[in-house]
Amino acid sequence: FPTHRMGGPRMGGPGEATSSAESFREAVRKACSDSKPPHLVVSFLRTALGQTGTGHFSPVAAYHAPSDSALVLDIARFKLPPYWVPLRALYEAMLPHDAATGLPRGYALLAGAPQLAGAERNMAQLGGGGGRCPVNAIKRKYCPVGSHARTC
């Protein structure tokens, strides 16, 4: 998926918007209210959720308002099946700084960019068989979260 908007802990460059727990909750609600894009992917520290490992990316598939929880579709299916996590715990799991970058993690809202005229290639042209493979431009904007929270 091309990136439509990114948000989360301080991963973006200087001057980029930040996100509070409430704006993260609203982004999750919006992303999970429709099967159409944007889709929300979180980058979080596994140990902050009581899991093994370090930094990790996974999509959020649903939001349950009565329990204020998100359904995480873990991409390491061999390790964890999909699971519900309190939204506050997920937000806090995005806050620890990444050892490699020194910056907190975050989330991304992903959506396809408009199809460019003439940018579609079929698989035969690409050396494969059948089907069509759209080639889209990538749009992205990152909205960090953390102590400098502003609306993204």
C-alpha angles and dihedrals in degrees: 000000000000112000115257101175132349127207140166142083119355103299099123128084127275116297095024120135121264130216132225126212089260094051088048089052090051091049090051091048093050095044092048097044094078136029089228122089145310097078119190123231122184129209109205145156108259095207090059086066094046094260131126120254134042132259117005142175123216136156122248110227105180145010123216108200099192091059095027089230136143127216108230117201098208110215090210092072091166087063105035135011118219110296141187117239130182107258092231090055091049091049091049090049087061093055103070112098119252111244093222098049103023087228132111120256124247149176136271132211106213128200136153118261119235112285111260115228110257093008096112118102127187121227093249089060089051094050096261135097132267131334132064128266116205116216111208135182116252120240120188141171124172124213112190124204130212142084093336092058117172130155112277 
